[in-house]
């Protein structure tokens, strides 16, 4: 399973958290069913936004990236999101990226032009199959900057020629850095092979990112399909707008955890189907927090001598919901109904031990442990980007290591400066 990761240039917000809670829950359920899941999630650690933010903050790109990768791990750990098997970074995969671009050129699917390299979209007969768009409709619906170096307006960049003051790496086409789309193709091939079982990400990645990943990967390897299943989560909204860094309408995970428990945040997200948009509100999260008190009460030790509270019906409902396109709203409803029956059964003198075991089991599949209210498990630290001394000083304990034995792509150089 490959899931598109963050571009680490600012604090992790609840829009990120929604996506990663959904895919963490999918993984937990697959593992609950007996599957072994190899989960790879990248960091896009070189990007125009990273370069701009580093310049504005007076720090290097490396320092900025390390700070916000640390922030990402802190906040995901606080939300009980399991670590992926691998976290490749684009800057550590430059040789693989260059190999993929060279292969696409050799096969006639890409071409160099004035220091850049572009993918030739007309070379892929079924380009647009994921987003169900034709080239004509793409052109009509896009703001396309005129580029005389392109053969076709929808051709997209695989390698960007170096610009003064920006990080760059040597390549057969001159110094530069990779385009966004080819990074994920190279990393998924390196860590998971030519074909994926599941590829995930937000709905805003369907086009152009995932469409372009398919084109690159299938043209490079010849293996189809690139991914057997595509899963795209709906986007978190604040009011009527998508929550995003560019719009500035963000609620950070740190801010959310100051008000609500990790369990409440997870179940709030999971109360909406993964494909549906969710309008984030304090009222909605607070309602889930209040409902969780009934679940925590259901897990208080104590057992009656009467008949056992019936739990199998709730287990069956839960599994049927999860098997139905990951219908987490119905699965969450089954969990709350089981908690209700446990509380009623205890009041009536029934035995609740097996019901409590089932409640913990189902809760674990959803990534919840019902341990306590907001603040009971500590909080991730706040963004220190406004304190220059804190940049790059973030703890690294427990962070997944880079795979050993890999060729070192070397430090980037900066165009227009002495190395």
mmCIF file of N, CA and C in Angstrom, residues 260-351:
data_model
loop_
_atom_site.group_PDB
_atom_site.id
_atom_site.type_symbol
_atom_site.label_atom_id
_atom_site.label_comp_id
_atom_site.label_asym_id
_atom_site.label_seq_id
_atom_site.Cartn_x
_atom_site.Cartn_y
_atom_site.Cartn_z
ATOM 1 N N UNK A 260 -9.770 18.144 22.299
ATOM 2 C CA UNK A 260 -10.421 16.834 22.180
ATOM 3 C C UNK A 260 -9.390 15.720 22.318
ATOM 4 N N UNK A 261 -9.859 14.574 22.775
ATOM 5 C CA UNK A 261 -8.977 13.421 22.905
ATOM 6 C C UNK A 261 -8.653 12.856 21.523
ATOM 7 N N UNK A 262 -7.534 12.133 21.404
ATOM 8 C CA UNK A 262 -7.235 11.471 20.129
ATOM 9 C C UNK A 262 -8.367 10.557 19.669
ATOM 10 N N UNK A 263 -8.989 9.846 20.608
ATOM 11 C CA UNK A 263 -10.101 8.962 20.238
ATOM 12 C C UNK A 263 -11.254 9.754 19.626
ATOM 13 N N UNK A 264 -11.559 10.905 20.212
ATOM 14 C CA UNK A 264 -12.672 11.708 19.695
ATOM 15 C C UNK A 264 -12.375 12.208 18.288
ATOM 16 N N UNK A 265 -11.146 12.646 18.059
ATOM 17 C CA UNK A 265 -10.788 13.139 16.726
ATOM 18 C C UNK A 265 -10.885 12.014 15.705
ATOM 19 N N UNK A 266 -10.347 10.847 16.057
ATOM 20 C CA UNK A 266 -10.411 9.714 15.119
ATOM 21 C C UNK A 266 -11.860 9.336 14.823
ATOM 22 N N UNK A 267 -12.670 9.171 15.858
ATOM 23 C CA UNK A 267 -14.048 8.732 15.635
ATOM 24 C C UNK A 267 -14.882 9.813 14.954
ATOM 25 N N UNK A 268 -14.546 11.063 15.180
ATOM 26 C CA UNK A 268 -15.222 12.143 14.450
ATOM 27 C C UNK A 268 -14.967 11.998 12.954
ATOM 28 N N UNK A 269 -13.719 11.773 12.585
ATOM 29 C CA UNK A 269 -13.400 11.562 11.171
ATOM 30 C C UNK A 269 -14.072 10.300 10.634
ATOM 31 N N UNK A 270 -14.021 9.222 11.409
ATOM 32 C CA UNK A 270 -14.535 7.935 10.944
ATOM 33 C C UNK A 270 -16.055 7.880 10.930
ATOM 34 N N UNK A 271 -16.704 8.849 11.541
ATOM 35 C CA UNK A 271 -18.166 8.918 11.480
ATOM 36 C C UNK A 271 -18.655 9.407 10.119
ATOM 37 N N UNK A 272 -17.722 9.804 9.273
ATOM 38 C CA UNK A 272 -18.034 10.180 7.894
ATOM 39 C C UNK A 272 -17.365 9.168 6.968
ATOM 40 N N UNK A 273 -18.028 8.781 5.880
ATOM 41 C CA UNK A 273 -17.436 7.821 4.951
ATOM 42 C C UNK A 273 -16.184 8.414 4.325
ATOM 43 N N UNK A 274 -15.181 7.573 4.102
ATOM 44 C CA UNK A 274 -13.892 8.095 3.649
ATOM 45 C C UNK A 274 -13.981 8.847 2.325
ATOM 46 N N UNK A 275 -14.951 8.511 1.476
ATOM 47 C CA UNK A 275 -15.064 9.188 0.181
ATOM 48 C C UNK A 275 -15.844 10.502 0.255
ATOM 49 N N UNK A 276 -16.437 10.787 1.397
ATOM 50 C CA UNK A 276 -17.281 11.980 1.529
ATOM 51 C C UNK A 276 -16.488 13.144 2.126
ATOM 52 N N UNK A 277 -16.776 14.371 1.707
ATOM 53 C CA UNK A 277 -16.163 15.520 2.375
ATOM 54 C C UNK A 277 -16.723 15.655 3.787
ATOM 55 N N UNK A 278 -15.960 16.264 4.655
ATOM 56 C CA UNK A 278 -16.396 16.471 6.036
ATOM 57 C C UNK A 278 -16.184 17.930 6.397
ATOM 58 N N UNK A 279 -17.238 18.581 6.870
ATOM 59 C CA UNK A 279 -17.145 19.964 7.337
ATOM 60 C C UNK A 279 -16.722 19.943 8.804
ATOM 61 N N UNK A 280 -15.495 20.359 9.077
ATOM 62 C CA UNK A 280 -14.963 20.318 10.436
ATOM 63 C C UNK A 280 -15.647 21.371 11.293
ATOM 64 N N UNK A 281 -16.072 20.943 12.483
ATOM 65 C CA UNK A 281 -16.691 21.889 13.413
ATOM 66 C C UNK A 281 -16.398 21.469 14.838
ATOM 67 N N UNK A 282 -16.288 22.457 15.720
ATOM 68 C CA UNK A 282 -16.105 22.156 17.136
ATOM 69 C C UNK A 282 -17.314 21.418 17.693
ATOM 70 N N UNK A 283 -18.498 21.763 17.192
ATOM 71 C CA UNK A 283 -19.714 21.111 17.696
ATOM 72 C C UNK A 283 -19.694 19.617 17.387
ATOM 73 N N UNK A 284 -19.267 19.263 16.177
ATOM 74 C CA UNK A 284 -19.225 17.856 15.802
ATOM 75 C C UNK A 284 -18.221 17.072 16.612
ATOM 76 N N UNK A 285 -17.024 17.620 16.788
ATOM 77 C CA UNK A 285 -16.002 16.934 17.571
ATOM 78 C C UNK A 285 -16.409 16.830 19.040
ATOM 79 N N UNK A 286 -17.018 17.891 19.571
ATOM 80 C CA UNK A 286 -17.452 17.871 20.973
ATOM 81 C C UNK A 286 -18.546 16.834 21.198
ATOM 82 N N UNK A 287 -19.433 16.660 20.232
ATOM 83 C CA UNK A 287 -20.495 15.658 20.365
ATOM 84 C C UNK A 287 -19.907 14.256 20.447
ATOM 85 N N UNK A 288 -18.885 13.981 19.651
ATOM 86 C CA UNK A 288 -18.235 12.668 19.717
ATOM 87 C C UNK A 288 -17.534 12.501 21.062
ATOM 88 N N UNK A 289 -16.896 13.560 21.554
ATOM 89 C CA UNK A 289 -16.230 13.476 22.859
ATOM 90 C C UNK A 289 -17.231 13.119 23.954
ATOM 91 N N UNK A 290 -18.407 13.734 23.912
ATOM 92 C CA UNK A 290 -19.428 13.412 24.917
ATOM 93 C C UNK A 290 -19.881 11.956 24.782
ATOM 94 N N UNK A 291 -20.052 11.489 23.560
ATOM 95 C CA UNK A 291 -20.479 10.104 23.344
ATOM 96 C C UNK A 291 -19.442 9.114 23.855
ATOM 97 N N UNK A 292 -18.176 9.496 23.792
ATOM 98 C CA UNK A 292 -17.118 8.599 24.254
ATOM 99 C C UNK A 292 -17.194 8.327 25.746
ATOM 100 N N UNK A 293 -17.795 9.227 26.502
ATOM 101 C CA UNK A 293 -17.928 8.982 27.934
ATOM 102 C C UNK A 293 -18.736 7.717 28.191
ATOM 103 N N UNK A 294 -19.722 7.440 27.346
ATOM 104 C CA UNK A 294 -20.509 6.213 27.498
ATOM 105 C C UNK A 294 -19.657 4.978 27.216
ATOM 106 N N UNK A 295 -18.742 5.100 26.258
ATOM 107 C CA UNK A 295 -17.862 3.972 25.947
ATOM 108 C C UNK A 295 -16.891 3.740 27.098
ATOM 109 N N UNK A 296 -16.316 4.812 27.628
ATOM 110 C CA UNK A 296 -15.381 4.663 28.743
ATOM 111 C C UNK A 296 -16.084 4.079 29.960
ATOM 112 N N UNK A 297 -17.343 4.482 30.171
ATOM 113 C CA UNK A 297 -18.102 3.917 31.297
ATOM 114 C C UNK A 297 -18.351 2.429 31.091
ATOM 115 N N UNK A 298 -18.546 2.029 29.830
ATOM 116 C CA UNK A 298 -18.786 0.613 29.537
ATOM 117 C C UNK A 298 -17.571 -0.246 29.842
ATOM 118 N N UNK A 299 -16.390 0.356 29.910
ATOM 119 C CA UNK A 299 -15.165 -0.406 30.148
ATOM 120 C C UNK A 299 -14.714 -0.366 31.602
ATOM 121 N N UNK A 300 -15.490 0.253 32.483
ATOM 122 C CA UNK A 300 -15.154 0.259 33.906
ATOM 123 C C UNK A 300 -15.200 -1.178 34.429
ATOM 124 N N UNK A 301 -14.159 -1.623 35.149
ATOM 125 C CA UNK A 301 -14.160 -3.000 35.667
ATOM 126 C C UNK A 301 -15.362 -3.258 36.571
ATOM 127 N N UNK A 302 -15.811 -4.480 36.543
ATOM 128 C CA UNK A 302 -16.967 -4.872 37.349
ATOM 129 C C UNK A 302 -17.837 -5.807 36.555
ATOM 130 N N UNK A 303 -18.266 -6.865 37.162
ATOM 131 C CA UNK A 303 -18.981 -7.895 36.422
ATOM 132 C C UNK A 303 -20.147 -8.421 37.240
ATOM 133 N N UNK A 304 -21.299 -8.553 36.604
ATOM 134 C CA UNK A 304 -22.445 -9.149 37.270
ATOM 135 C C UNK A 304 -22.412 -10.668 37.181
ATOM 136 N N UNK A 305 -23.355 -11.277 37.839
ATOM 137 C CA UNK A 305 -23.414 -12.743 37.855
ATOM 138 C C UNK A 305 -24.428 -13.289 36.865
ATOM 139 N N UNK A 306 -25.132 -12.396 36.181
ATOM 140 C CA UNK A 306 -26.176 -12.846 35.264
ATOM 141 C C UNK A 306 -25.631 -13.273 33.914
ATOM 142 N N UNK A 307 -26.535 -13.426 32.966
ATOM 143 C CA UNK A 307 -26.166 -13.864 31.618
ATOM 144 C C UNK A 307 -25.218 -12.861 30.962
ATOM 145 N N UNK A 308 -24.395 -13.375 30.055
ATOM 146 C CA UNK A 308 -23.408 -12.548 29.365
ATOM 147 C C UNK A 308 -24.099 -11.591 28.386
ATOM 148 N N UNK A 309 -23.625 -10.344 28.372
ATOM 149 C CA UNK A 309 -24.110 -9.395 27.370
ATOM 150 C C UNK A 309 -23.744 -9.908 25.980
ATOM 151 N N UNK A 310 -24.685 -9.893 25.070
ATOM 152 C CA UNK A 310 -24.479 -10.439 23.722
ATOM 153 C C UNK A 310 -23.656 -9.455 22.885
ATOM 154 N N UNK A 311 -22.507 -9.949 22.367
ATOM 155 C CA UNK A 311 -21.606 -9.083 21.605
ATOM 156 C C UNK A 311 -21.442 -9.519 20.160
ATOM 157 N N UNK A 312 -21.759 -10.775 19.849
ATOM 158 C CA UNK A 312 -21.482 -11.285 18.502
ATOM 159 C C UNK A 312 -22.241 -10.532 17.416
ATOM 160 N N UNK A 313 -23.478 -10.128 17.716
ATOM 161 C CA UNK A 313 -24.254 -9.386 16.718
ATOM 162 C C UNK A 313 -23.540 -8.096 16.327
ATOM 163 N N UNK A 314 -22.961 -7.436 17.301
ATOM 164 C CA UNK A 314 -22.245 -6.187 17.031
ATOM 165 C C UNK A 314 -20.955 -6.451 16.249
ATOM 166 N N UNK A 315 -20.281 -7.557 16.569
ATOM 167 C CA UNK A 315 -19.087 -7.923 15.797
ATOM 168 C C UNK A 315 -19.435 -8.148 14.327
ATOM 169 N N UNK A 316 -20.522 -8.869 14.093
ATOM 170 C CA UNK A 316 -20.947 -9.162 12.718
ATOM 171 C C UNK A 316 -21.299 -7.869 11.991
ATOM 172 N N UNK A 317 -22.046 -6.979 12.662
ATOM 173 C CA UNK A 317 -22.392 -5.684 12.049
ATOM 174 C C UNK A 317 -21.145 -4.886 11.708
ATOM 175 N N UNK A 318 -20.195 -4.881 12.630
ATOM 176 C CA UNK A 318 -18.957 -4.132 12.444
ATOM 177 C C UNK A 318 -18.204 -4.651 11.221
ATOM 178 N N UNK A 319 -18.025 -5.968 11.135
ATOM 179 C CA UNK A 319 -17.283 -6.560 10.018
ATOM 180 C C UNK A 319 -17.999 -6.324 8.694
ATOM 181 N N UNK A 320 -19.320 -6.458 8.694
ATOM 182 C CA UNK A 320 -20.082 -6.239 7.459
ATOM 183 C C UNK A 320 -19.926 -4.802 6.979
ATOM 184 N N UNK A 321 -19.912 -3.867 7.910
ATOM 185 C CA UNK A 321 -19.742 -2.461 7.535
ATOM 186 C C UNK A 321 -18.352 -2.214 6.959
ATOM 187 N N UNK A 322 -17.331 -2.726 7.612
ATOM 188 C CA UNK A 322 -15.964 -2.502 7.144
ATOM 189 C C UNK A 322 -15.716 -3.176 5.801
ATOM 190 N N UNK A 323 -16.382 -4.312 5.568
ATOM 191 C CA UNK A 323 -16.244 -5.001 4.278
ATOM 192 C C UNK A 323 -16.983 -4.277 3.156
ATOM 193 N N UNK A 324 -17.872 -3.371 3.504
ATOM 194 C CA UNK A 324 -18.668 -2.633 2.521
ATOM 195 C C UNK A 324 -17.989 -1.300 2.205
ATOM 196 N N UNK A 325 -16.883 -1.367 1.448
ATOM 197 C CA UNK A 325 -16.152 -0.162 1.057
ATOM 198 C C UNK A 325 -15.753 0.677 2.263
ATOM 199 N N UNK A 326 -15.277 -0.006 3.304
ATOM 200 C CA UNK A 326 -14.796 0.654 4.519
ATOM 201 C C UNK A 326 -15.837 1.638 5.052
ATOM 202 N N UNK A 327 -17.020 1.113 5.324
ATOM 203 C CA UNK A 327 -18.127 1.949 5.799
ATOM 204 C C UNK A 327 -17.952 2.203 7.294
ATOM 205 N N UNK A 328 -17.024 3.084 7.615
ATOM 206 C CA UNK A 328 -16.720 3.344 9.024
ATOM 207 C C UNK A 328 -17.874 3.989 9.790
ATOM 208 N N UNK A 329 -18.761 4.796 9.175
ATOM 209 C CA UNK A 329 -19.884 5.315 9.971
ATOM 210 C C UNK A 329 -20.729 4.198 10.585
ATOM 211 N N UNK A 330 -20.998 3.143 9.819
ATOM 212 C CA UNK A 330 -21.771 2.028 10.355
ATOM 213 C C UNK A 330 -20.959 1.222 11.362
ATOM 214 N N UNK A 331 -19.648 1.122 11.145
ATOM 215 C CA UNK A 331 -18.800 0.418 12.105
ATOM 216 C C UNK A 331 -18.759 1.163 13.435
ATOM 217 N N UNK A 332 -18.651 2.492 13.382
ATOM 218 C CA UNK A 332 -18.668 3.299 14.608
ATOM 219 C C UNK A 332 -20.009 3.149 15.315
ATOM 220 N N UNK A 333 -21.095 3.107 14.558
ATOM 221 C CA UNK A 333 -22.421 2.922 15.161
ATOM 222 C C UNK A 333 -22.503 1.585 15.882
ATOM 223 N N UNK A 334 -21.936 0.530 15.299
ATOM 224 C CA UNK A 334 -21.941 -0.783 15.950
ATOM 225 C C UNK A 334 -21.159 -0.739 17.252
ATOM 226 N N UNK A 335 -20.046 -0.009 17.261
ATOM 227 C CA UNK A 335 -19.239 0.104 18.474
ATOM 228 C C UNK A 335 -20.014 0.820 19.577
ATOM 229 N N UNK A 336 -20.660 1.928 19.247
ATOM 230 C CA UNK A 336 -21.421 2.666 20.258
ATOM 231 C C UNK A 336 -22.630 1.865 20.743
ATOM 232 N N UNK A 337 -23.252 1.101 19.858
ATOM 233 C CA UNK A 337 -24.387 0.270 20.279
ATOM 234 C C UNK A 337 -23.934 -0.825 21.240
ATOM 235 N N UNK A 338 -22.760 -1.386 21.000
ATOM 236 C CA UNK A 338 -22.228 -2.389 21.922
ATOM 237 C C UNK A 338 -21.971 -1.763 23.291
ATOM 238 N N UNK A 339 -21.400 -0.560 23.311
ATOM 239 C CA UNK A 339 -21.168 0.124 24.591
ATOM 240 C C UNK A 339 -22.484 0.369 25.321
ATOM 241 N N UNK A 340 -23.515 0.761 24.593
ATOM 242 C CA UNK A 340 -24.839 0.973 25.201
ATOM 243 C C UNK A 340 -25.353 -0.312 25.840
ATOM 244 N N UNK A 341 -25.238 -1.431 25.128
ATOM 245 C CA UNK A 341 -25.738 -2.699 25.657
ATOM 246 C C UNK A 341 -24.948 -3.146 26.878
ATOM 247 N N UNK A 342 -23.649 -2.868 26.897
ATOM 248 C CA UNK A 342 -22.840 -3.211 28.069
ATOM 249 C C UNK A 342 -23.305 -2.407 29.275
ATOM 250 N N UNK A 343 -23.525 -1.114 29.108
ATOM 251 C CA UNK A 343 -23.970 -0.278 30.224
ATOM 252 C C UNK A 343 -25.336 -0.721 30.738
ATOM 253 N N UNK A 344 -26.238 -1.025 29.827
ATOM 254 C CA UNK A 344 -27.561 -1.501 30.245
ATOM 255 C C UNK A 344 -27.462 -2.859 30.928
ATOM 256 N N UNK A 345 -26.626 -3.738 30.375
ATOM 257 C CA UNK A 345 -26.474 -5.060 30.961
ATOM 258 C C UNK A 345 -25.871 -5.009 32.351
ATOM 259 N N UNK A 346 -24.881 -4.149 32.543
ATOM 260 C CA UNK A 346 -24.275 -4.028 33.865
ATOM 261 C C UNK A 346 -25.310 -3.559 34.882
ATOM 262 N N UNK A 347 -26.120 -2.557 34.476
ATOM 263 C CA UNK A 347 -27.153 -2.051 35.380
ATOM 264 C C UNK A 347 -28.165 -3.133 35.737
ATOM 265 N N UNK A 348 -28.342 -4.087 34.811
ATOM 266 C CA UNK A 348 -29.301 -5.178 35.041
ATOM 267 C C UNK A 348 -28.657 -6.392 35.699
ATOM 268 N N UNK A 349 -27.364 -6.296 36.050
ATOM 269 C CA UNK A 349 -26.691 -7.392 36.729
ATOM 270 C C UNK A 349 -26.111 -8.450 35.816
ATOM 271 N N UNK A 350 -26.019 -8.163 34.523
ATOM 272 C CA UNK A 350 -25.463 -9.144 33.594
ATOM 273 C C UNK A 350 -23.934 -9.171 33.667
ATOM 274 N N UNK A 351 -23.366 -10.267 33.156
ATOM 275 C CA UNK A 351 -21.920 -10.388 33.027
ATOM 276 C C UNK A 351 -21.480 -9.601 31.789
#
